[in-house]
XYZ file of C-alpha atoms in Angstrom:
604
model
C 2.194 -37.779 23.701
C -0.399 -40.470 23.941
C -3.258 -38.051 25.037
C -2.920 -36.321 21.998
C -4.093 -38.574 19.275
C -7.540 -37.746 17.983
C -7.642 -35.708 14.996
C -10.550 -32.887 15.273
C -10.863 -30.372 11.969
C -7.855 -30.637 11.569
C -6.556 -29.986 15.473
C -5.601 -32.674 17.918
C -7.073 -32.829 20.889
C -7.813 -35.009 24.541
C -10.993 -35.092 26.279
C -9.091 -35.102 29.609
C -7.683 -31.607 28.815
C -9.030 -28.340 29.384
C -10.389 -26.435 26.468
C -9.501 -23.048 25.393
C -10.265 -20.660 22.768
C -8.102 -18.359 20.913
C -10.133 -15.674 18.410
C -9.019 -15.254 14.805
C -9.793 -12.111 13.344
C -10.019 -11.394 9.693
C -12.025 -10.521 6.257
C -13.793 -13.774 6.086
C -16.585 -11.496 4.281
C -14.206 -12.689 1.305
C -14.796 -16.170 1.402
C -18.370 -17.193 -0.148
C -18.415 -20.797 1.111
C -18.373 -19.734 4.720
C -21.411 -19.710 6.558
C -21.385 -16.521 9.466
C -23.894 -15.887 12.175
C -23.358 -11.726 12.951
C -19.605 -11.935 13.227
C -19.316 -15.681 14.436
C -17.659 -18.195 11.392
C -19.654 -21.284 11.992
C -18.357 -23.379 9.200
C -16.087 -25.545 11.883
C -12.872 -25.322 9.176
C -11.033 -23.960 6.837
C -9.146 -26.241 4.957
C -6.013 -26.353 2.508
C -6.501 -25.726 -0.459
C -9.218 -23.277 -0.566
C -6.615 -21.442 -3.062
C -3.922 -21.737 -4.963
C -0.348 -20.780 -5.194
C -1.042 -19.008 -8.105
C -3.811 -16.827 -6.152
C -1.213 -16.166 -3.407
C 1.147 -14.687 -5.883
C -1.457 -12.193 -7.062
C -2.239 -10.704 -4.153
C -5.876 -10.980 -3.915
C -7.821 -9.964 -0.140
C -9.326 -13.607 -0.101
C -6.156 -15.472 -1.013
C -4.279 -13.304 1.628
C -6.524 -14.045 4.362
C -6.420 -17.564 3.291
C -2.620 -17.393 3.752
C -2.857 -15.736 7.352
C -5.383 -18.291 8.529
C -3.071 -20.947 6.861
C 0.040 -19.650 9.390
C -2.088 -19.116 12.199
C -3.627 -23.125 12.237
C 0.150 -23.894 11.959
C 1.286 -21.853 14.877
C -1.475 -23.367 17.386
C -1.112 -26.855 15.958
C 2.507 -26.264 16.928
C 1.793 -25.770 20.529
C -0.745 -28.274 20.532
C 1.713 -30.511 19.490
C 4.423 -29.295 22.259
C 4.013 -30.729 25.551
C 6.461 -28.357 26.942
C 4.340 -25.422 26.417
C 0.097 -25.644 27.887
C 0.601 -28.655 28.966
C -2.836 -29.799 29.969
C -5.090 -27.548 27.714
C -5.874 -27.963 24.114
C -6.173 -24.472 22.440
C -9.031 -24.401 19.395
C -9.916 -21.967 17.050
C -12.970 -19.492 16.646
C -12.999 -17.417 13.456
C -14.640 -13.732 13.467
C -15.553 -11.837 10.741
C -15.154 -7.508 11.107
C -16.998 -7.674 8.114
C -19.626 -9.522 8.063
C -20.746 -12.425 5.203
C -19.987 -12.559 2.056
C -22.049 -10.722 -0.548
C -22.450 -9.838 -3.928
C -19.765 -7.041 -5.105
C -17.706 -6.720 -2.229
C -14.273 -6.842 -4.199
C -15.576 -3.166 -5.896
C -16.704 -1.656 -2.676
C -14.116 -2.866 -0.413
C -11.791 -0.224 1.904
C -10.010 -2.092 4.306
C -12.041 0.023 7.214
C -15.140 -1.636 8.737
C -16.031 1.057 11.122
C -18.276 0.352 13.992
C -18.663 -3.748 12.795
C -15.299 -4.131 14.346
C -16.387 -2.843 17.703
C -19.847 -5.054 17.896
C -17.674 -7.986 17.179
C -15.696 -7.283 19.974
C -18.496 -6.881 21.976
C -20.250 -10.168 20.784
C -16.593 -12.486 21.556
C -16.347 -10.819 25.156
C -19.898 -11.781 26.021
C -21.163 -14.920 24.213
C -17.814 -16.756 23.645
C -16.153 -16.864 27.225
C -14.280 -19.417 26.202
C -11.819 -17.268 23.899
C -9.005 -15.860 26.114
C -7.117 -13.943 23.815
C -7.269 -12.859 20.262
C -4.982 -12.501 17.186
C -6.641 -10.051 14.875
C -5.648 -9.436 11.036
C -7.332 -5.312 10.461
C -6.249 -2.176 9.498
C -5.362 0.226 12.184
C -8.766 2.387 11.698
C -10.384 -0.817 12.385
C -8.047 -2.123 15.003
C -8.535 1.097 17.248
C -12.559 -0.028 17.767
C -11.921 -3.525 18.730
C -8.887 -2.850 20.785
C -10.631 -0.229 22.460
C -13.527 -3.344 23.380
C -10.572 -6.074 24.173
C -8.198 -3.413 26.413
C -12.210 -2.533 28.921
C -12.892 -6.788 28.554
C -9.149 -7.297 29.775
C -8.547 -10.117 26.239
C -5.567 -9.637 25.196
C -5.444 -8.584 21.748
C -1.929 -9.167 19.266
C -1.826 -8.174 15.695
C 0.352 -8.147 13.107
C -0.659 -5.439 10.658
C -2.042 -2.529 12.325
C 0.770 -0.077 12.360
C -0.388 3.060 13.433
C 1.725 5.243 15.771
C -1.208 5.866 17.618
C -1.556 2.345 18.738
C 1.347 2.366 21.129
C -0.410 4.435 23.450
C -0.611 2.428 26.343
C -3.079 4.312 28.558
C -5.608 3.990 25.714
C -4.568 -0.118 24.790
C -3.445 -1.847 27.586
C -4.183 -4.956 26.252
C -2.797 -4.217 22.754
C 0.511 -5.797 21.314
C 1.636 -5.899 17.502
C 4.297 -8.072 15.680
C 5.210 -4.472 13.953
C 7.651 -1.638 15.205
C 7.696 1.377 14.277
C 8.130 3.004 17.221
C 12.202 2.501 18.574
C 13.331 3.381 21.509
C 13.657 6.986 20.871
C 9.970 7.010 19.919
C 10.470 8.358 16.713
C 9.262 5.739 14.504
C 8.805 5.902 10.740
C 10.245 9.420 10.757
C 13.761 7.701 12.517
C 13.682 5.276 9.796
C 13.569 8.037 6.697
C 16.403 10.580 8.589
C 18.524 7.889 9.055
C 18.454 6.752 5.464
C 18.912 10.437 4.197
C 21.572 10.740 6.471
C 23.313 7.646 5.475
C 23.406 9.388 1.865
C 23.973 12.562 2.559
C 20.558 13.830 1.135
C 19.485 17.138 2.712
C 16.105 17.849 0.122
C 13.413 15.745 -0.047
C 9.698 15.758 -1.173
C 6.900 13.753 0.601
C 3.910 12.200 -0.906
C 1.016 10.422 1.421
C -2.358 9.556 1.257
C -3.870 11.792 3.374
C -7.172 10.094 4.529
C -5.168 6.936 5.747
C -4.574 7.012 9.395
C -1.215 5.754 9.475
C 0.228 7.348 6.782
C -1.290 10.652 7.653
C 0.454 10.184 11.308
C 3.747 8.310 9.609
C 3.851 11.696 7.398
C 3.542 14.103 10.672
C 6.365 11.791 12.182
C 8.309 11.935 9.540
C 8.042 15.735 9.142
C 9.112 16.304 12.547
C 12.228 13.954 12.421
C 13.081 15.247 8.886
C 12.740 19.508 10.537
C 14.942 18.415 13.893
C 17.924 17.123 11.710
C 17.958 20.125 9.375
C 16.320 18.046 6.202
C 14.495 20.762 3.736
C 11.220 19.197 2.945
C 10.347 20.989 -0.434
C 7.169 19.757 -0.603
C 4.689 17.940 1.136
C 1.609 16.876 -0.881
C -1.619 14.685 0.771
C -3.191 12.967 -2.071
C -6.407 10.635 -1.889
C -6.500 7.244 -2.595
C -6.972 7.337 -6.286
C -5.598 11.105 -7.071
C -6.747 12.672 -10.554
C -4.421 13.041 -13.443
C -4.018 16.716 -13.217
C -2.987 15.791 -9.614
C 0.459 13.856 -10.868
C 1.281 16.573 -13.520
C 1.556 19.255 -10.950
C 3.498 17.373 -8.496
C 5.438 16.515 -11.363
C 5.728 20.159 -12.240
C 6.556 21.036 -8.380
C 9.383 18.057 -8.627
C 10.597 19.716 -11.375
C 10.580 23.222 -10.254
C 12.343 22.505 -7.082
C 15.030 20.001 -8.784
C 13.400 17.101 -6.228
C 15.374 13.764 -6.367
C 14.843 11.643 -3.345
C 10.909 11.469 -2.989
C 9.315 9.714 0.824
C 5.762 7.900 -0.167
C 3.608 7.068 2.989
C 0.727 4.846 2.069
C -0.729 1.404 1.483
C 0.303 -0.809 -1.360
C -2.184 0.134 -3.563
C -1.634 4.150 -3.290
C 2.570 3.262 -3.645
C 2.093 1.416 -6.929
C -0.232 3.982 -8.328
C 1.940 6.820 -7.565
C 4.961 4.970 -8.642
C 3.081 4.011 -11.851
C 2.048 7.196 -12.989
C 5.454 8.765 -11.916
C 6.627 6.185 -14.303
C 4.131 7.102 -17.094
C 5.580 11.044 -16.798
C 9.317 10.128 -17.171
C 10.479 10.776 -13.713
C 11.136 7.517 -12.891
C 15.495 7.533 -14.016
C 18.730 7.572 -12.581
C 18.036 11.074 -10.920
C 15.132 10.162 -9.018
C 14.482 7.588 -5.511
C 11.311 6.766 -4.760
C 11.563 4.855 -1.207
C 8.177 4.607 1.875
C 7.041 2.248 4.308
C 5.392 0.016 1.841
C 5.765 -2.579 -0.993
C 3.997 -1.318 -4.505
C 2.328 -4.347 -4.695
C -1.560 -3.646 -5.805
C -4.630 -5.582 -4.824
C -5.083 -6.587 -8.453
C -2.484 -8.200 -11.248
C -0.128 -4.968 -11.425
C 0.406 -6.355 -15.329
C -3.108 -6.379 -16.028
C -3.651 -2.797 -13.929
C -1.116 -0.852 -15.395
C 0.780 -2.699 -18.014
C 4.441 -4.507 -19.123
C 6.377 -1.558 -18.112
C 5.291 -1.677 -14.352
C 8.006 -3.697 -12.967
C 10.760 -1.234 -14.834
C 8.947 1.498 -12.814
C 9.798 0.081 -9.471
C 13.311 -0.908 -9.793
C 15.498 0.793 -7.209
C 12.133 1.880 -5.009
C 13.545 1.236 -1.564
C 11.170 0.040 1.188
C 11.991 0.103 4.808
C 10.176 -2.120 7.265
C 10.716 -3.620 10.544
C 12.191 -7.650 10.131
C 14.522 -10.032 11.538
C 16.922 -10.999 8.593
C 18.332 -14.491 10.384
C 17.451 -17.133 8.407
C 17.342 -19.076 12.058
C 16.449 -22.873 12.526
C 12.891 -21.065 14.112
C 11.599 -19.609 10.112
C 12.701 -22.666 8.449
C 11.279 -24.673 11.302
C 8.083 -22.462 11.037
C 8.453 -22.294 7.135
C 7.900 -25.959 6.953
C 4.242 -25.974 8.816
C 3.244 -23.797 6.800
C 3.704 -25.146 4.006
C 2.728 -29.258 5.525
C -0.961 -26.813 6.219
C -1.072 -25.756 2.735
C -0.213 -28.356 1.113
C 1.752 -26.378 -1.536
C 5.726 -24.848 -1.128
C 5.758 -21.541 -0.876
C 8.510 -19.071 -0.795
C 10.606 -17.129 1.780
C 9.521 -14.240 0.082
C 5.379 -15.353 0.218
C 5.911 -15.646 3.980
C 7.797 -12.216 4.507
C 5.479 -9.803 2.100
C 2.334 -11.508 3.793
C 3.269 -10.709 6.992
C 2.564 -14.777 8.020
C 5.373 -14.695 10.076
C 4.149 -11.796 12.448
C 0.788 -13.511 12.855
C 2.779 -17.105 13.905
C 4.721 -15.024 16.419
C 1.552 -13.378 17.610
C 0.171 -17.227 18.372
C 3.371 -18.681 19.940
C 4.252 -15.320 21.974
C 0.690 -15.496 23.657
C 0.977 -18.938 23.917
C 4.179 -19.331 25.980
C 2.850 -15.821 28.068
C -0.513 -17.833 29.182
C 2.019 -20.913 30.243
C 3.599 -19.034 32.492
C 0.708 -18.716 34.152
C 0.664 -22.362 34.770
C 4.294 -22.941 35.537
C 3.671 -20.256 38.375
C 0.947 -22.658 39.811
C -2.001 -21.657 38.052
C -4.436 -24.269 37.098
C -5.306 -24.838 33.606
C -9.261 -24.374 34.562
C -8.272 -20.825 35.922
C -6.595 -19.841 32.453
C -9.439 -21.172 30.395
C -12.091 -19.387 32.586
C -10.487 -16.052 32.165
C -9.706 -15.832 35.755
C -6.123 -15.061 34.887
C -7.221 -12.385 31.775
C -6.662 -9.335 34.522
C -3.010 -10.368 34.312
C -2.394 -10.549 30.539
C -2.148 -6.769 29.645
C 1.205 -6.130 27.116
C 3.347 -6.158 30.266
C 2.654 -9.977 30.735
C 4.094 -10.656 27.452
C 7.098 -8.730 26.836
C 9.578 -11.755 27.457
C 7.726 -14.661 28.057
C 11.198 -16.362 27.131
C 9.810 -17.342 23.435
C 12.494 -17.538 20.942
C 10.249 -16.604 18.093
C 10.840 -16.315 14.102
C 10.997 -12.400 14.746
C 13.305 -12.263 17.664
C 14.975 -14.532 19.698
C 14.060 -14.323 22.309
C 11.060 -12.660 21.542
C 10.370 -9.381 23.539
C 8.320 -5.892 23.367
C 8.917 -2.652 24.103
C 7.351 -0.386 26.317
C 4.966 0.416 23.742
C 3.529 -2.766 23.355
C 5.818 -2.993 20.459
C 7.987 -5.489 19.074
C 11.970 -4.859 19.674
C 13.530 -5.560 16.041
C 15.142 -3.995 13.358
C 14.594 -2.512 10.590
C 15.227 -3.386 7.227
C 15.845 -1.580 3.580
C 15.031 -3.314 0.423
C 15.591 -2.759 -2.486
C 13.459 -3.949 -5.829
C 15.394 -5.548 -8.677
C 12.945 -5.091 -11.143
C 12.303 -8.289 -11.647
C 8.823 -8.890 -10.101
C 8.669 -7.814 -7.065
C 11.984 -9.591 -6.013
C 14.390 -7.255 -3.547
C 17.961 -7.318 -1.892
C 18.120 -6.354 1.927
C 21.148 -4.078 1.595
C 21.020 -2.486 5.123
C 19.949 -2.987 8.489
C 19.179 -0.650 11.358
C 19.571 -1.244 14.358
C 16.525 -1.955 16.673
C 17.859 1.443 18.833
C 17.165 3.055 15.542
C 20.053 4.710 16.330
C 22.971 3.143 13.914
C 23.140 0.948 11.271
C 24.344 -2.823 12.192
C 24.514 -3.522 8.861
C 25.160 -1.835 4.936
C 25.908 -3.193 1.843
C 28.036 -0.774 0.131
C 28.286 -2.281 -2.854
C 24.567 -4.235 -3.842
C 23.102 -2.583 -6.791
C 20.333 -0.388 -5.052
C 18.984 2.553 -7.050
C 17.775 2.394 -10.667
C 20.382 2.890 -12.809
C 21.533 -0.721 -10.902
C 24.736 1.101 -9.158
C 24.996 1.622 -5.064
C 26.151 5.121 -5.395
C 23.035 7.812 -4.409
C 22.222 10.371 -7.190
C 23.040 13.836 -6.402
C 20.696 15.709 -4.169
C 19.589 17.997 -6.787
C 21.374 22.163 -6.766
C 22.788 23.152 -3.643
C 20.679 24.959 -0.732
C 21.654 28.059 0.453
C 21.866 27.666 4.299
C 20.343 30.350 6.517
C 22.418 32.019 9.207
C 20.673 32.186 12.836
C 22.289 34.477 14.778
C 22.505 33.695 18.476
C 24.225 33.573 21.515
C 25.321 29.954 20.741
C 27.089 31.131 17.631
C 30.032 33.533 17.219
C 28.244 35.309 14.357
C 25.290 36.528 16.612
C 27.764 37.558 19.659
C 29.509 39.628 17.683
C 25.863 40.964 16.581
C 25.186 41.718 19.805
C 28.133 43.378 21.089
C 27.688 45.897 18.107
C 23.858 46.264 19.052
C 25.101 47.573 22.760
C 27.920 49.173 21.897
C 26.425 51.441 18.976
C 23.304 51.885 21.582
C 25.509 53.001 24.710
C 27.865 55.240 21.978
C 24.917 56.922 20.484
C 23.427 57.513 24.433
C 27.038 58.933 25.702
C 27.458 60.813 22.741
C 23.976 62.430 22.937
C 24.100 62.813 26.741
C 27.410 64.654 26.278
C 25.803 67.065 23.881
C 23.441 68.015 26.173
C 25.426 68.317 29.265
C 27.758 70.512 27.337
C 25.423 72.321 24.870
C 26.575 76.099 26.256
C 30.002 75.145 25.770
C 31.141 77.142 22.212
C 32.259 74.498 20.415
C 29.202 72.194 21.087
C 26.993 74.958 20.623
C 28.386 75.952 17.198
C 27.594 72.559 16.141
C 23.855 72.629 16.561
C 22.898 70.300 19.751
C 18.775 69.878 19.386
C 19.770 68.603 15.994
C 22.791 66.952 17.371
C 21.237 65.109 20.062
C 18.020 64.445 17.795
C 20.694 62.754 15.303
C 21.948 59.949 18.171
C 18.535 59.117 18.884
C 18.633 58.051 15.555
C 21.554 55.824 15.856
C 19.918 54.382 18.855
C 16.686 53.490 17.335
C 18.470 51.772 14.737
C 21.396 50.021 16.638
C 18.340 49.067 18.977
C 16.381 47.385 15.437
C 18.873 45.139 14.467
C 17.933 43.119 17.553
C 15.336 41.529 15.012
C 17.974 39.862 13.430
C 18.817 37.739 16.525
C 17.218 34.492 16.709
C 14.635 32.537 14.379
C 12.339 35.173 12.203
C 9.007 35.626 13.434
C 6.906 38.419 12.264
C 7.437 40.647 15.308
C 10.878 40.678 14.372
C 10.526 41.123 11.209
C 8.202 44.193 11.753
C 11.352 45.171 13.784
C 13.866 44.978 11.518
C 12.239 47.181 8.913
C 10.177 49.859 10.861
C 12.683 50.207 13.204
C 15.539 50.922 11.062
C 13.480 52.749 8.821
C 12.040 55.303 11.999
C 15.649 55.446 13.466
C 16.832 56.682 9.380
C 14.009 59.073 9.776
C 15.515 60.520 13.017
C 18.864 60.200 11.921
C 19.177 62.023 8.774
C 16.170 64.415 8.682
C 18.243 66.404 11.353
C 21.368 66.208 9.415
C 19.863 67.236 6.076
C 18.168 70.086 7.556
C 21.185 71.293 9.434
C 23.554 70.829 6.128
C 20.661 72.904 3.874
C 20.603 75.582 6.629
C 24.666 75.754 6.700
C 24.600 75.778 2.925
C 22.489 78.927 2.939
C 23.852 80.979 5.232
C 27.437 80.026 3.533
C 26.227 80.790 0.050
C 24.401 83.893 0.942
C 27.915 85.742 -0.317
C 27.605 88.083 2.410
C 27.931 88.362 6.338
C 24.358 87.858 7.934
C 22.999 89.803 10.623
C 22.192 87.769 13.628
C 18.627 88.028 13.455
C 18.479 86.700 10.103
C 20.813 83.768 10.977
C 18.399 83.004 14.076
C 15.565 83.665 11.658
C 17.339 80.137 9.552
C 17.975 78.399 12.333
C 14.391 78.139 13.363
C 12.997 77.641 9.695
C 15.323 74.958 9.452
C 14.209 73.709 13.078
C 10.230 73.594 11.659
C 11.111 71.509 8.479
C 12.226 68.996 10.898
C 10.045 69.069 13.528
């Protein structure tokens, strides 16, 4: 295109176009070199080469975030580039920090969480940069819930490609919301979907969980996965919430609690650096073997050199942890496409895996997907100056962009959910040992209701075979009786039946009492003894449905007060025949009366 020739920090633009902002969110409190007014980067650029490959591979905050802001200047150079899409505006870049400048030991004190920072940057972009229309932010979902709170009241629409709290999809809260993630399917049972139908796929009916309990997400990816794991009859031994860095005495006794119970498949819910300590010390206490799985929702890849951290042995400790996470595993013309402006940005080659455990990818798809929804405001007649003057930003909540017709890296096309969330599958890896290299060896299906895919035969779990260990000593099930189950109508037909015997019986006693051969036999005590039966027929109704502690209080007292009134009579009545029988001699009536009655007192 011949208007689009002059070459701006590194961004082409025409002075004939309109001008529009999109807001980059991220920890740019990591980078000393750049110069920050409140939340506002004004150092115009950042350039390539700001790190290296070898500071991508270790994982570092400010090499990450260097990587993310890498992908994103690809993405809108790539529809700067595209007359086809925005045709007419020129899209430029204004970097926020949620943290603040740099300063002097932020690497020790760092969290992830930024608290209320978040929600004055917000507040600054909505009112003294009117030229930023929408907003791709890199935070952690504590974070994210401020600032999307801000974006959703100021109408910007607001995508990101990390924060993956369940909480998030709530709509009426985060209208303006949209993430790159999924982990809530169709059935809206997220994470906990994702675990069941792994177990299930194995067979595995015992598991323990392990989370880090003062983590949003994983505290609510736990509570989902607890309910999944209940509803499809999945004993959760254990379920222990750990902090961040737990204390030694902490592993030893959920080692000892592993043990106890015979545990084998174990669920960890937290970020990368809780995973590869827990996995680490796991490892350091022998229960890393062929008996044990250790699979979550993320990659056991610490914030530090995991060699330096916690030794050679490390990588032997994670081979055969499975992760699950949500991923399209089409190698399409779109990643390599993508895959290639990355690394023309960068300057350097990096990997397929780089991209995938940085998450680069959901970011670029966050760019292009908000691109190609803002350019259908224009093919509908909108005017570019309407668009860049947020006169259209009333329009753009998720609903605008869940098919704006972009075939994207992660989908193609590219579409959300009704959540706000995007529809794709979800993957299982598993890691080799060798570094942190994986195989994919299933796929679920973005339904979360099959699998489309399963390797039967990859080497998966740690002793390098595809087979899953045994799930640990057999559980003894529980019967429920019910009226759903033959067991518990049967139950109930004796309940009635011995209740409406023991009433006839009793009620025939009585009616009949002067009769001589009732009366011989005694009727108070008689009808005293089918009470008895009643009571107790009448307790066994405790042992219909699921155990609460009514019923149980109804199973014991009730059969123990209906024994009470069942064989006090007959013991009394048995003593007084047994005396008047062994008395060797024929008994006046008065002294036989005289027995009855005696007998009559012990049991009243």
């Amino acid at each position: 295109s011949g208007d689009r020739t002059v070459e701006c920090t590194g961004f082409r633009y025409a002075l004939d176009r309109a001008n529009l902002s999109i807001g980059l969110i991220n920890w740019y409190c990591w980078i000393p070199s750049l110069e920050i007014d409140d939340s506002f980067v004004t150092t115009p650029n950042i350039s390539a080469g700001l790190f290296n490959y070898n500071d991508i591979q270790n994982g570092n905050y400010d090499a990450w975030l260097y990587f993310v802001d890498m992908g994103l200047q690809a993405a809108i150079d790539s529809v700067n580039s595209d007359d086809s899409v925005l045709s007419g505006i020129h899209i430029n870049i204004k970097r926020f920090s949620n943290c603040g400048p740099w300063r002097t030991g932020i690497a020790e004190s760092w969290t992830g969480s930024t608290g209320g920072a978040a929600s004055v940057m917000a507040q600054e972009i909505l009112e003294n940069h009117k030229d930023v229309i929408g907003v791709v932010g890199m935070e952690y979902s504590s974070t994210t819930r401020g600032s999307a709170s801000v974006f959703s009241i100021g109408e910007i629409p607001y995508c990101t490609g990390i924060a993956a709290s369940l909480r998030l999809s709530d709509k009426n809260n985060f209208p303006y919301l949209w993430r790159t993630l999924s982990h809530a399917d169709i059935v809206h049972e997220g994470v906990g979907n994702h675990v069941h139908r792994i177990l299930e796929h194995w067979r595995v009916s015992r598991v323990v969980i392990v989370y880090e309990k003062f983590d949003e997400l994983s505290y609510l990816s736990h509570l989902d996965v607890l309910k999944s794991l209940q509803k499809n009859s999945i004993f959760v031994l254990e379920s222990f919430g750990l902090a961040k860095s737990p204390s030694s005495t902490m592993y030893d006794h959920i080692v000892a609690s592993m043990r106890k119970y015979s545990a084998r498949y174990i669920v960890v819910l937290g970020g990368s650096d809780f995973s590869a300590a827990f996995i680490n010390a796991m490892g350091a206490r022998n229960m890393v073997d062929d008996d044990h799985v250790y699979f979550g929702n993320n990659v056991p890849w610490p914030s530090q050199n995991a060699t330096l951290l916690y030794g050679d042995k490390y990588f032997g400790y994670i081979k055969g942890y499975i992760q699950f996470s949500a991923f399209n595993s089409a190698r399409e013309a779109n990643y390599y496409k993508a895959l290639n402006e990355v690394n023309q940005k960068m300057g350097i080659n990096v990997t397929e895996f780089d991209v995938d455990f940085n998450n680069i990818f959901y970011f670029y798809d966050c760019v292009k997907a908000m691109a190609y929804g803002m350019d259908s405001f224009l093919k509908a007649g909108s005017s570019p100056e309407m668009l860049a003057t947020r006169q259209l930003n009333p329009q753009m909540s998720y609903n605008h962009f869940r098919n704006t017709g972009y075939s994207g890296i992660l989908g193609d096309p590219f579409t959300l959910d009704e959540n706000g969330d995007v529809n794709i599958q979800t993957l299982y890896y598993s890691y080799s040992g060798d570094y942190y290299n994986n195989v994919i060896f299933a796929e679920l299906e973005a339904s979360g209701k099959r699998f489309s895919n399963y390797n039967t035969s990859a080497p998966i779990f740690f002793n390098g075979g595809s087979e899953p260990p045994v799930d640990g000593p057999p559980v003894l099930l529980t019967l429920t009786y019910s009226s759903s189950n033959v067991e518990g109508i049967l139950l109930i037909a004796f309940i009635f039946s011995g209740i409406a015997m023991a009433l006839i019986s009793g009620g025939a006693i009585f009616a009949f009492r002067i009769h001589s051969a009732i009366r011989s036999s005694s009727p108070p005590e008689m009808i005293l003894l089918c009470g008895g039966c009643s009571i107790v027929f009448a307790s066994l109704i405790g042992f219909l449905g699921t155990p609460d502690p009514f019923a149980c209080t109804l199973r014991t007292s009730g059969i123990f007060i209906g024994f009470i009134f069942f064989a006090t009579p007959l013991v009394c009545k048995t003593l007084k025949m047994w005396v008047i029988v062994t008395a060797g001699r024929r008994m006046k009536e008065s002294e036989a009366r005289q027995i009855v009655f005696k007998s009559r007192v012990a049991i009243a």
